[in-house]
Coordinates of N, CA and C and ligand atoms in Angstrom, one line a residue:
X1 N 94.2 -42.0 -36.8 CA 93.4 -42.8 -37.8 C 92.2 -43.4 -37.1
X2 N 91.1 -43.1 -37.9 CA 90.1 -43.6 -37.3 C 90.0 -45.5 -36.6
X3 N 89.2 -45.8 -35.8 CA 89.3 -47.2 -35.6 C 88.8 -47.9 -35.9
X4 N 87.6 -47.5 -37.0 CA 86.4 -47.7 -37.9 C 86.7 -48.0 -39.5
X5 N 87.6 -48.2 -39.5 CA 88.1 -48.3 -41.0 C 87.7 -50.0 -41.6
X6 N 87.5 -49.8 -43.2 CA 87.5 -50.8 -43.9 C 88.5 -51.2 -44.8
X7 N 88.7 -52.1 -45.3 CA 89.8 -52.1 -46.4 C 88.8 -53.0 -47.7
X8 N 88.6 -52.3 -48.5 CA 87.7 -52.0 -49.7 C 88.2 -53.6 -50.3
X9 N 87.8 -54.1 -51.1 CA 88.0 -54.8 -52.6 C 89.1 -53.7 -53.6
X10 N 89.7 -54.0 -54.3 CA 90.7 -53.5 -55.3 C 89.5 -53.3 -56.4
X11 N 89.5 -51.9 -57.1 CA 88.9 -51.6 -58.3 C 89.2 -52.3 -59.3
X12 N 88.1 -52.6 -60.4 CA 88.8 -53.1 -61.7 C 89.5 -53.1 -62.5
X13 N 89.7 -51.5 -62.4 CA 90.6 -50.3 -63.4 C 92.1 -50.9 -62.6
X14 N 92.3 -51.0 -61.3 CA 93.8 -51.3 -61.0 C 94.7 -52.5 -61.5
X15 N 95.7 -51.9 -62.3 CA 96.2 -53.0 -62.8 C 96.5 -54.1 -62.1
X16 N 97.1 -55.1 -62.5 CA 97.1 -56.7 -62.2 C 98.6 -56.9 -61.4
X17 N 99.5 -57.4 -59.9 CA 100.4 -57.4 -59.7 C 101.7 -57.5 -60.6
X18 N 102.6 -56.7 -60.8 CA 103.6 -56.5 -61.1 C 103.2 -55.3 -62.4
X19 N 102.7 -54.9 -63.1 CA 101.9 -53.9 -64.2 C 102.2 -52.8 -63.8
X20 N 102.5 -52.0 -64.7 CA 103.0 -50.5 -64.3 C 101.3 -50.1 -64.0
X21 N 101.4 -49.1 -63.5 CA 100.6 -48.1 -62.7 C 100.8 -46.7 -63.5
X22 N 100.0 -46.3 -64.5 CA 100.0 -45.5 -65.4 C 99.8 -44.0 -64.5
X23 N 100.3 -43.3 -65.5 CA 100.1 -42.2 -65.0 C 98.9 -41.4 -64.7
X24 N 98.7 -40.4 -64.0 CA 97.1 -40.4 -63.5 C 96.7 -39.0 -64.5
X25 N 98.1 -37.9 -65.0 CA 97.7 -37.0 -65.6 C 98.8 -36.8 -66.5
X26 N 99.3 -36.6 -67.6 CA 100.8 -36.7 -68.5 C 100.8 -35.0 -67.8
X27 N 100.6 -34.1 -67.4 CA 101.3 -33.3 -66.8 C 101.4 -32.6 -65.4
X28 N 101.4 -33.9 -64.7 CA 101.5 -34.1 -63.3 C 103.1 -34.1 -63.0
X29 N 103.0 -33.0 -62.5 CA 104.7 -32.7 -61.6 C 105.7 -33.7 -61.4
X30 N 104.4 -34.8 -60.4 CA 105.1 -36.1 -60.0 C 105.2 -37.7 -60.9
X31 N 104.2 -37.3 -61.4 CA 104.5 -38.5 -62.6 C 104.2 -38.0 -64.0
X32 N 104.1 -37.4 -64.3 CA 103.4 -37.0 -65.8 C 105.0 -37.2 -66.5
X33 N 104.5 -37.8 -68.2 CA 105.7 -37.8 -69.1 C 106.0 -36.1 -70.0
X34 N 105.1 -35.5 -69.9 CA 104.5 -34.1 -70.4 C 105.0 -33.1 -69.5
X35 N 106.0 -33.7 -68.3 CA 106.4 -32.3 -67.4 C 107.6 -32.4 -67.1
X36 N 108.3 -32.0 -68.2 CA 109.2 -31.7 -68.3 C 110.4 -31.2 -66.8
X37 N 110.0 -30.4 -66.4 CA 110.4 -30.0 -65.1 C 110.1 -30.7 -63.6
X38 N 109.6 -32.1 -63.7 CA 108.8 -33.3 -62.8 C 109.7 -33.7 -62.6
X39 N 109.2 -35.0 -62.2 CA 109.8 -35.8 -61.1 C 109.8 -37.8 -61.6
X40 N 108.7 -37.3 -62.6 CA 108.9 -38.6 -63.8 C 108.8 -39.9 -62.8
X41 N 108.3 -39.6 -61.8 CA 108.1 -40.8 -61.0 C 107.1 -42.3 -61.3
X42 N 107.9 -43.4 -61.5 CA 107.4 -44.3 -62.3 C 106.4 -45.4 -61.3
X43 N 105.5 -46.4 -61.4 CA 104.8 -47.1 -60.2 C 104.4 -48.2 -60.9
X44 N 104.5 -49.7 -60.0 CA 104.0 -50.9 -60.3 C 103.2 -50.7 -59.3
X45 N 101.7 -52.0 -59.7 CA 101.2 -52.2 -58.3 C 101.6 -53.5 -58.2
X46 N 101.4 -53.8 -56.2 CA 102.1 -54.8 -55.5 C 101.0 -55.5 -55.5
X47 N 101.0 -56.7 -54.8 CA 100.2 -57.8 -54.5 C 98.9 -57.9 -54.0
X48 N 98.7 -56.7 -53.2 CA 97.1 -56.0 -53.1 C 97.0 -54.4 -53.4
X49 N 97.1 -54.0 -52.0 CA 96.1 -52.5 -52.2 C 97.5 -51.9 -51.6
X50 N 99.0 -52.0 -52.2 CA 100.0 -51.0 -52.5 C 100.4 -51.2 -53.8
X51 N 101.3 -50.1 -53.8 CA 102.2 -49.9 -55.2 C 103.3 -49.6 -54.4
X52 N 104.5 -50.4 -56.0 CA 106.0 -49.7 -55.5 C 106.7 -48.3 -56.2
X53 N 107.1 -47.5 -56.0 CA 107.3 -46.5 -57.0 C 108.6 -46.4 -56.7
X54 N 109.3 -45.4 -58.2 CA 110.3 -45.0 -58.2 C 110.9 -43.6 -58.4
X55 N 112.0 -42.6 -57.9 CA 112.2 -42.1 -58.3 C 113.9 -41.4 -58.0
X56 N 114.3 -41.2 -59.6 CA 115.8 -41.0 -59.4 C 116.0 -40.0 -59.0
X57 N 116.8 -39.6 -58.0 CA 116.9 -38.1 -57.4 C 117.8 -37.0 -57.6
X58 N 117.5 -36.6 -58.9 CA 118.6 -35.8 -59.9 C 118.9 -34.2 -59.2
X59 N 120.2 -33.9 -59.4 CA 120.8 -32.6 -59.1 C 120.0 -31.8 -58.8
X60 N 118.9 -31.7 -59.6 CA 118.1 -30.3 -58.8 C 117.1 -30.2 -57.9
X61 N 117.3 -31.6 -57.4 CA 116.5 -31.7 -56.4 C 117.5 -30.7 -55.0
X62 N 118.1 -30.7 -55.1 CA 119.4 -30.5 -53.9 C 118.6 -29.9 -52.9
X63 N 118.4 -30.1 -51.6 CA 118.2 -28.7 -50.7 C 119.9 -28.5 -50.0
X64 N 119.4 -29.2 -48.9 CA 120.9 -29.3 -48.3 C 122.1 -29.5 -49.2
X65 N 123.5 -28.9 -48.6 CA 124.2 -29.8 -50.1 C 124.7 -31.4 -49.8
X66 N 124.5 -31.5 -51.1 CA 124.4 -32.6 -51.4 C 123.4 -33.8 -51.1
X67 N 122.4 -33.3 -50.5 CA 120.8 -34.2 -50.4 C 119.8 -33.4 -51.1
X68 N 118.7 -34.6 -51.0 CA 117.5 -34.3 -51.5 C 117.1 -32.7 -50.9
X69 N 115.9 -32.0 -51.3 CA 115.2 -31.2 -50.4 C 114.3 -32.1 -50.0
X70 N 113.9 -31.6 -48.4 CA 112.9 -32.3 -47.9 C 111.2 -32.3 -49.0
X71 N 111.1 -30.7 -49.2 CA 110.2 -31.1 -50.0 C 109.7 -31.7 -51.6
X72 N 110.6 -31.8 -52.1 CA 110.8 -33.2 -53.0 C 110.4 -34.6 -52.2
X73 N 111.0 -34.7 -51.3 CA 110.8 -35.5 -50.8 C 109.3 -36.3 -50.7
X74 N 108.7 -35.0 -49.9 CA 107.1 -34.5 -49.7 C 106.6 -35.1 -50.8
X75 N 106.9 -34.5 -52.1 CA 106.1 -34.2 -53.0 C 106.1 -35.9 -53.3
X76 N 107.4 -36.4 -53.5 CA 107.3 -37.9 -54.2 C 106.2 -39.0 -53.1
X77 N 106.7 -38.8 -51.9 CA 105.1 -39.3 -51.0 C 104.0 -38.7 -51.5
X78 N 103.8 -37.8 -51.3 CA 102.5 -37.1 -51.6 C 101.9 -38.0 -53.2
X79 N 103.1 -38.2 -54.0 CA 102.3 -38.9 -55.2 C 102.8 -40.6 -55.0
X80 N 102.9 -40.9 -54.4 CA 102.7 -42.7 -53.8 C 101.7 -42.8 -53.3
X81 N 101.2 -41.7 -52.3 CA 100.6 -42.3 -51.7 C 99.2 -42.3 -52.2
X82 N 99.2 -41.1 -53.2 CA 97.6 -40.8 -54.0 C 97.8 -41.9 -55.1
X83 N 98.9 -42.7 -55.7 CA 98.7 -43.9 -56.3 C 98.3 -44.4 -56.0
X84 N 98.5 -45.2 -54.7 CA 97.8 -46.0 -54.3 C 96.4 -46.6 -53.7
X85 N 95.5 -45.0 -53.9 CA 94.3 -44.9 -53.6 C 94.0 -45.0 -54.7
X86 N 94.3 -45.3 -55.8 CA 93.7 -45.7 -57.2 C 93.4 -47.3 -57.0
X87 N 93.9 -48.0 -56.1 CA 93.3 -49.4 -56.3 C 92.2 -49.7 -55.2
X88 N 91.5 -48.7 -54.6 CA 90.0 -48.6 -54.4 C 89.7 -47.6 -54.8
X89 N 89.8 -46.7 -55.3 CA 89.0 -45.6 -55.7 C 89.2 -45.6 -57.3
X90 N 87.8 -45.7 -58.0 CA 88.1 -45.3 -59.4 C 87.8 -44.0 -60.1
X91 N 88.4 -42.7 -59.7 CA 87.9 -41.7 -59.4 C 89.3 -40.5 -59.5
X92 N 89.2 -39.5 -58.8 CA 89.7 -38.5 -58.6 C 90.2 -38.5 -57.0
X93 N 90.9 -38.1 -56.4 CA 91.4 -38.0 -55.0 C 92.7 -37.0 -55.0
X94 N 92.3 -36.0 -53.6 CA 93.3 -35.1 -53.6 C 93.9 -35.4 -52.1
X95 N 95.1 -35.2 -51.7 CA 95.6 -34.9 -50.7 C 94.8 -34.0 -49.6
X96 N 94.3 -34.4 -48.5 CA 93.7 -33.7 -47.1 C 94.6 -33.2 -45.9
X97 N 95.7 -34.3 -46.0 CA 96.5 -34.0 -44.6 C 97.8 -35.3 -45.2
X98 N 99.0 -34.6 -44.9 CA 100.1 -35.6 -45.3 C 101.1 -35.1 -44.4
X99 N 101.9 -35.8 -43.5 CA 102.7 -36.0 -42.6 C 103.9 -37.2 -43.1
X100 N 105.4 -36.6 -43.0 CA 106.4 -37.2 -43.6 C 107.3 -37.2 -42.1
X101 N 108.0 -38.5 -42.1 CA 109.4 -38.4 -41.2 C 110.9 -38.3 -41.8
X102 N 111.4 -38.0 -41.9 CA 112.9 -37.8 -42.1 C 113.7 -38.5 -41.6
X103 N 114.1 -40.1 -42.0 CA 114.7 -40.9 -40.8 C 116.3 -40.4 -41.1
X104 N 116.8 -40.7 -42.9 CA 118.1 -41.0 -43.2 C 118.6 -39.5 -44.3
X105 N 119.7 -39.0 -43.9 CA 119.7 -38.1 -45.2 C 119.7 -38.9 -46.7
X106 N 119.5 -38.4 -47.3 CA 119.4 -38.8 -49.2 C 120.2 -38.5 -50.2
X107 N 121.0 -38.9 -50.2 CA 122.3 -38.4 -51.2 C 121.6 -38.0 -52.7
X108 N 121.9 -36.9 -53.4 CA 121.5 -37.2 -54.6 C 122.7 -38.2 -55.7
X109 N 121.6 -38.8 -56.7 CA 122.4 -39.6 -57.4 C 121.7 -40.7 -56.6
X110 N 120.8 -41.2 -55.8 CA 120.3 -42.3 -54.9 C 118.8 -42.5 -56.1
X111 N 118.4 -43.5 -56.1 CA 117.3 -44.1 -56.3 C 116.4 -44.8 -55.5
X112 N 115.5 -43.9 -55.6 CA 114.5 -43.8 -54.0 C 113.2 -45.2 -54.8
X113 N 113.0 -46.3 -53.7 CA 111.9 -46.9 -54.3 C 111.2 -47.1 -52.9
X114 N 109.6 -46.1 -53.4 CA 108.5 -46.3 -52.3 C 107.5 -47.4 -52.3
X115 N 107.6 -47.8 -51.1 CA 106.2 -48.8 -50.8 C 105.1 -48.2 -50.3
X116 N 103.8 -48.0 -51.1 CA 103.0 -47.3 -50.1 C 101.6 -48.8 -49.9
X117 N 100.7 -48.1 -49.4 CA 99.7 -49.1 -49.2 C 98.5 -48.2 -48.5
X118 N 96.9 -49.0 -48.7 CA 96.2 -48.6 -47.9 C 95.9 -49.1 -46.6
X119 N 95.8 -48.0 -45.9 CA 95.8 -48.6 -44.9 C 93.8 -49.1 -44.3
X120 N 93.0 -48.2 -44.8 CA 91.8 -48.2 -44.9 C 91.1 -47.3 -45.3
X121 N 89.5 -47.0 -45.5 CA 89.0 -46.0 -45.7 C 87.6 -45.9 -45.1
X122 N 86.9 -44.7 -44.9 CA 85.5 -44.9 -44.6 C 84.8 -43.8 -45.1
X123 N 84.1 -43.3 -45.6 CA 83.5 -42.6 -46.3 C 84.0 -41.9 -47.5
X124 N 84.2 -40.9 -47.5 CA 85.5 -40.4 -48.7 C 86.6 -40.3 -48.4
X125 N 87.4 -40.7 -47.0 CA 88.7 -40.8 -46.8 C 89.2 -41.4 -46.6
X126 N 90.5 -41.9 -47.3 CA 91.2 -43.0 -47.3 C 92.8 -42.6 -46.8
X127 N 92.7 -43.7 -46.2 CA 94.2 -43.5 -45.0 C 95.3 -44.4 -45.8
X128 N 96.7 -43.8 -46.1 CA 97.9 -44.7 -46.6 C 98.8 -44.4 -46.1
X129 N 99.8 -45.3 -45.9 CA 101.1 -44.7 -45.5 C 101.8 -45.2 -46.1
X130 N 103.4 -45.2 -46.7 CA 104.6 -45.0 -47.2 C 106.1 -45.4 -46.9
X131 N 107.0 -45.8 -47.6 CA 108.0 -45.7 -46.7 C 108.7 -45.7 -47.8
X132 N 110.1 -45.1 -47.6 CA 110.9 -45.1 -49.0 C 112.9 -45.6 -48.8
X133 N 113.3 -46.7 -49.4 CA 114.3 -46.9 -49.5 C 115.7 -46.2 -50.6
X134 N 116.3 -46.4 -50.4 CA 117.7 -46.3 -51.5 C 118.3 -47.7 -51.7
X135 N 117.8 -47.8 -52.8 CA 117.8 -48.8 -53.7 C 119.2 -48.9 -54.7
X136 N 119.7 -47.6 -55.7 CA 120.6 -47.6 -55.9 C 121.5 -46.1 -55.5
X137 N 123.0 -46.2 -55.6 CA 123.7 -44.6 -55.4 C 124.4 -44.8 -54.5
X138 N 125.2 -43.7 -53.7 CA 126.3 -44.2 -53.1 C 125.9 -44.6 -51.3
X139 N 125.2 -44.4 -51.3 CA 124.5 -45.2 -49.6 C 123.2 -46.2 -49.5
X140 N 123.3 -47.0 -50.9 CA 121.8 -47.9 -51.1 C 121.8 -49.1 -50.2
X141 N 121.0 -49.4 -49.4 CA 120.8 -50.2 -48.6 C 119.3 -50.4 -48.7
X142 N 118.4 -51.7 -49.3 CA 117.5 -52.1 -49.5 C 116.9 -52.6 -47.9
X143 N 117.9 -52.5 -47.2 CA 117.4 -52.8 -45.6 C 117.1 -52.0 -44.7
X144 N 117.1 -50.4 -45.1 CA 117.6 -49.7 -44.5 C 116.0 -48.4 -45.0
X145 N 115.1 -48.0 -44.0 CA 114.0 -47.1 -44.3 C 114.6 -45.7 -43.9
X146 N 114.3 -45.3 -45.3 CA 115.2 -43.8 -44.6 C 114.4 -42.6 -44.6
X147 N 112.7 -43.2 -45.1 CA 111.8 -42.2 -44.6 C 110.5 -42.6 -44.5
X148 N 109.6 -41.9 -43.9 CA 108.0 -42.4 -43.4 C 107.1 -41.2 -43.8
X149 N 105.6 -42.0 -44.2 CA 105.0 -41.1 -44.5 C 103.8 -41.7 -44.3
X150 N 102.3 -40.8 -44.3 CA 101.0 -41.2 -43.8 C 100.3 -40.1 -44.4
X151 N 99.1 -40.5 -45.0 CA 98.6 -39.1 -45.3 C 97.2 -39.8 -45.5
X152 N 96.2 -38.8 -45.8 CA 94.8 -38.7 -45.7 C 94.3 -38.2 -47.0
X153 N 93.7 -38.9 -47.8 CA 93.6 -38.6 -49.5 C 91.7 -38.1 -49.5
X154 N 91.3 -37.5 -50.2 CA 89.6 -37.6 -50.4 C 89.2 -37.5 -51.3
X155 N 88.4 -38.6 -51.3 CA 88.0 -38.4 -52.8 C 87.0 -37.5 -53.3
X156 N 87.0 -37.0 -54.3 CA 86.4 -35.8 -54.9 C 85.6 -36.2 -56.7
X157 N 84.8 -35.3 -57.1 CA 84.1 -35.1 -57.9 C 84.8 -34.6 -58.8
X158 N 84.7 -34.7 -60.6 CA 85.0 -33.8 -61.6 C 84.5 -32.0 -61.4
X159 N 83.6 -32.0 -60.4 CA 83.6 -30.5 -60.0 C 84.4 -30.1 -59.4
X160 N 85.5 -30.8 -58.6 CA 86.2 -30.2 -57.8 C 87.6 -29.4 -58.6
X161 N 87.5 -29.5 -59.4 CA 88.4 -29.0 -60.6 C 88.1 -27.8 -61.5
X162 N 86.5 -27.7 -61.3 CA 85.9 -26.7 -62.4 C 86.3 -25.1 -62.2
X163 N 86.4 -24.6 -60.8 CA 87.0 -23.1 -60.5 C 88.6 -23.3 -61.3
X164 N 89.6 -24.1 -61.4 CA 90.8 -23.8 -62.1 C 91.2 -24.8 -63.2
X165 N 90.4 -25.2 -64.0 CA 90.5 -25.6 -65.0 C 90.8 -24.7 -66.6
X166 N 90.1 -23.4 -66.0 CA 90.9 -22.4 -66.9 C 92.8 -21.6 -66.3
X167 N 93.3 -22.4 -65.7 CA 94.8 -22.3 -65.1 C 95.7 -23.5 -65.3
X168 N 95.1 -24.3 -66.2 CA 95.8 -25.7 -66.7 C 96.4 -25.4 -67.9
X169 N 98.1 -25.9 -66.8 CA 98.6 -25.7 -68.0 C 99.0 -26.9 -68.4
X170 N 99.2 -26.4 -70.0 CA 98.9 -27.6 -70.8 C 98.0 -28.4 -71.2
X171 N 97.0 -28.9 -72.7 CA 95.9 -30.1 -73.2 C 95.7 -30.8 -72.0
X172 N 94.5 -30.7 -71.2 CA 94.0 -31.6 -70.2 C 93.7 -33.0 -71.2
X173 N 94.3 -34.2 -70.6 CA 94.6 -35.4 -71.2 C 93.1 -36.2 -70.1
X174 N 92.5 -37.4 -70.8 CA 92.3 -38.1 -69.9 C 92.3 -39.6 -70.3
X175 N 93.7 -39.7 -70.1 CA 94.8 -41.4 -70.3 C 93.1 -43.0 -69.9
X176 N 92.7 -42.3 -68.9 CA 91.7 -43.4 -68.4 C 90.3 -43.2 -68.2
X177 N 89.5 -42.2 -68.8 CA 88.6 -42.0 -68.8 C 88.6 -40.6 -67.2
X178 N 88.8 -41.4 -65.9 CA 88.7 -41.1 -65.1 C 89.5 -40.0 -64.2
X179 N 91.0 -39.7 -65.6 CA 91.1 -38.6 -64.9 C 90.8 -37.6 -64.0
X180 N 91.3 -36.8 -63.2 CA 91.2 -35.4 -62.3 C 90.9 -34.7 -63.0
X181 N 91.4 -34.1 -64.1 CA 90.9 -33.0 -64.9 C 90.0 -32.9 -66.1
Ligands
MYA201 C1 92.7 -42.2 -62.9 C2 92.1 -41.5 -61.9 C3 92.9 -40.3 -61.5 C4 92.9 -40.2 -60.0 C5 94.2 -39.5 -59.6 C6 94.6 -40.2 -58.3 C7 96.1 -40.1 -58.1 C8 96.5 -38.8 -57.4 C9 97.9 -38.7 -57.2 C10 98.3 -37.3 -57.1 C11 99.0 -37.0 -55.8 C12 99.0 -35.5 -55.5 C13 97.7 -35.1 -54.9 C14 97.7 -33.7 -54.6 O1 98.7 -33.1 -54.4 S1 96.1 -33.0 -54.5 C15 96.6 -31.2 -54.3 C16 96.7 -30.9 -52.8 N1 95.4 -31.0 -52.1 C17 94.4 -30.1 -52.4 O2 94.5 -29.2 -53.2 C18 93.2 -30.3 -51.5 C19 92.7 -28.9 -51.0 N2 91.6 -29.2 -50.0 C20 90.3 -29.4 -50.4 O3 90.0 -29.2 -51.5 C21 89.4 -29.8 -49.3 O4 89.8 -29.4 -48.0 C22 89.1 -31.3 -49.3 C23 88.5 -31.8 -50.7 C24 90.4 -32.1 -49.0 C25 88.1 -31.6 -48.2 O5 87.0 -30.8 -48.4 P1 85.5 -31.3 -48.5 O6 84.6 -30.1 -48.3 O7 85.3 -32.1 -49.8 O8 85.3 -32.4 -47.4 P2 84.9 -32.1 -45.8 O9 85.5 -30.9 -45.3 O10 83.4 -32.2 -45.8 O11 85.6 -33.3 -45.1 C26 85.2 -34.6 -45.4 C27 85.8 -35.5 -44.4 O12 87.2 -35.4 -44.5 C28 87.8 -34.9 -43.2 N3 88.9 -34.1 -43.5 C29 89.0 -33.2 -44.5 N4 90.2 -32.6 -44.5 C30 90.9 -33.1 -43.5 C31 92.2 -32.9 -42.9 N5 93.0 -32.0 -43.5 N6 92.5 -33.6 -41.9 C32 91.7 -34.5 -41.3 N7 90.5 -34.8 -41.8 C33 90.1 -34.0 -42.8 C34 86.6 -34.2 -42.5 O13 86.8 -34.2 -41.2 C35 85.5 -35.1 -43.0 O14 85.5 -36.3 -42.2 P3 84.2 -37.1 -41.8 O15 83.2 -36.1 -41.3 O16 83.7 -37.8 -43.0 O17 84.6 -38.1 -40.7

């Protein structure tokens, strides 16, 4: 991470502590209500420039048996941690570089709740990292971090979408003006 970093003001558009954190796309994998086959992952924002999210970790997640797959895993960071760059960016932002640790296995039937945050930004990229507990299910320990994550988000233009905007599937929605698509 650079050593040059700022930590911005919170945008206007980000809701107010405790306020759900809406979805960024209704058929977004990771949060969208419109994807059926997702991950329905739900998000408040915290007290500054994190969010807490949630997600139940149902049967088909399985890799191992009887745990999560790691990349589920991935994927539910991967969308904490681009939530979270919605409370400085009012905009669009894609994933650049994302790095996950694997501390605890994950039983499914667990209820995973992430804390992400910013960590800084400086030009178009903004630095967050993650960490995700089990909250409820048969090994929940709210003391207990059973995974790490860090990733590198950039923010981007409504052009950055224009080459596959004819490969969307499903009514491109835009919930806040500012959608990605
Ligand atoms: C309501 C609003 C909605 C908003 C939705 C938000 C929620 C989202 C939640 C969804 C969650 C799911 C989200 C998803 O799943 S997003 C889907 C997965 N991600 C992608 O598809 C992105 C694919 N990659 C690209 O399009 C380009 O490579 C990007 C756009 C990322 C950069 O190409 P671009 O040509 O534009 O930029 P640049 O090359 O001039 O580089 C610019 C700067 O960045 C630095 N750099 C670049 N890459 C890396 C790297 N890998 N490690 C380290 N550094 C890197 C680079 O050194 C330079 O630094 P500096 O010279 O300034 O120091």
């Amino acid at each position: 991470m650079p050593d040059d970093l700022t930590l911005p003001e919170p945008v206007g558009s980000f809701p107010a502590a405790g306020q759900p954190v809406p979805q960024h796309w209704s058929r977004c994998f990771g949060c969208g209500d419109q994807s059926p086959a997702g991950m329905s992952m739900s998000f408040t924002a915290g007290e500054g420039l994190d969010v807490w999210g949630r997600l139940e970790v149902a049967p088909r997640y399985q890799g191992g048996p009887g745990v999560i797959h790691g990349g589920i895993l991935s994927t539910a960071f991967d969308e904490a941690l681009g939530m979270v760059c919605r409370s400085i960016v009012d905009g669009p932002v894609v994933t650049g570089h994302l790095e996950i640790d694997f501390a605890r296995p994950i039983p499914l039937g667990s209820v995973l709740e992430f804390h992400a945050r910013i960590d800084g930004s400086i030009r178009r990229k903004v630095y967050a990292s993650a960490e995700a507990r089990i909250v409820e299910g048969p090994t929940a320990d709210p003391d207990v971090v059973v995974a790490t994550s860090r990733g590198l988000f950039l923010t981007v233009t409504a052009e950055h979408f224009e080459k596959t905007k004819d490969f969307v599937d499903g009514v491109p929605e835009r919930p806040f003006g500012t959608s990605s698509i």
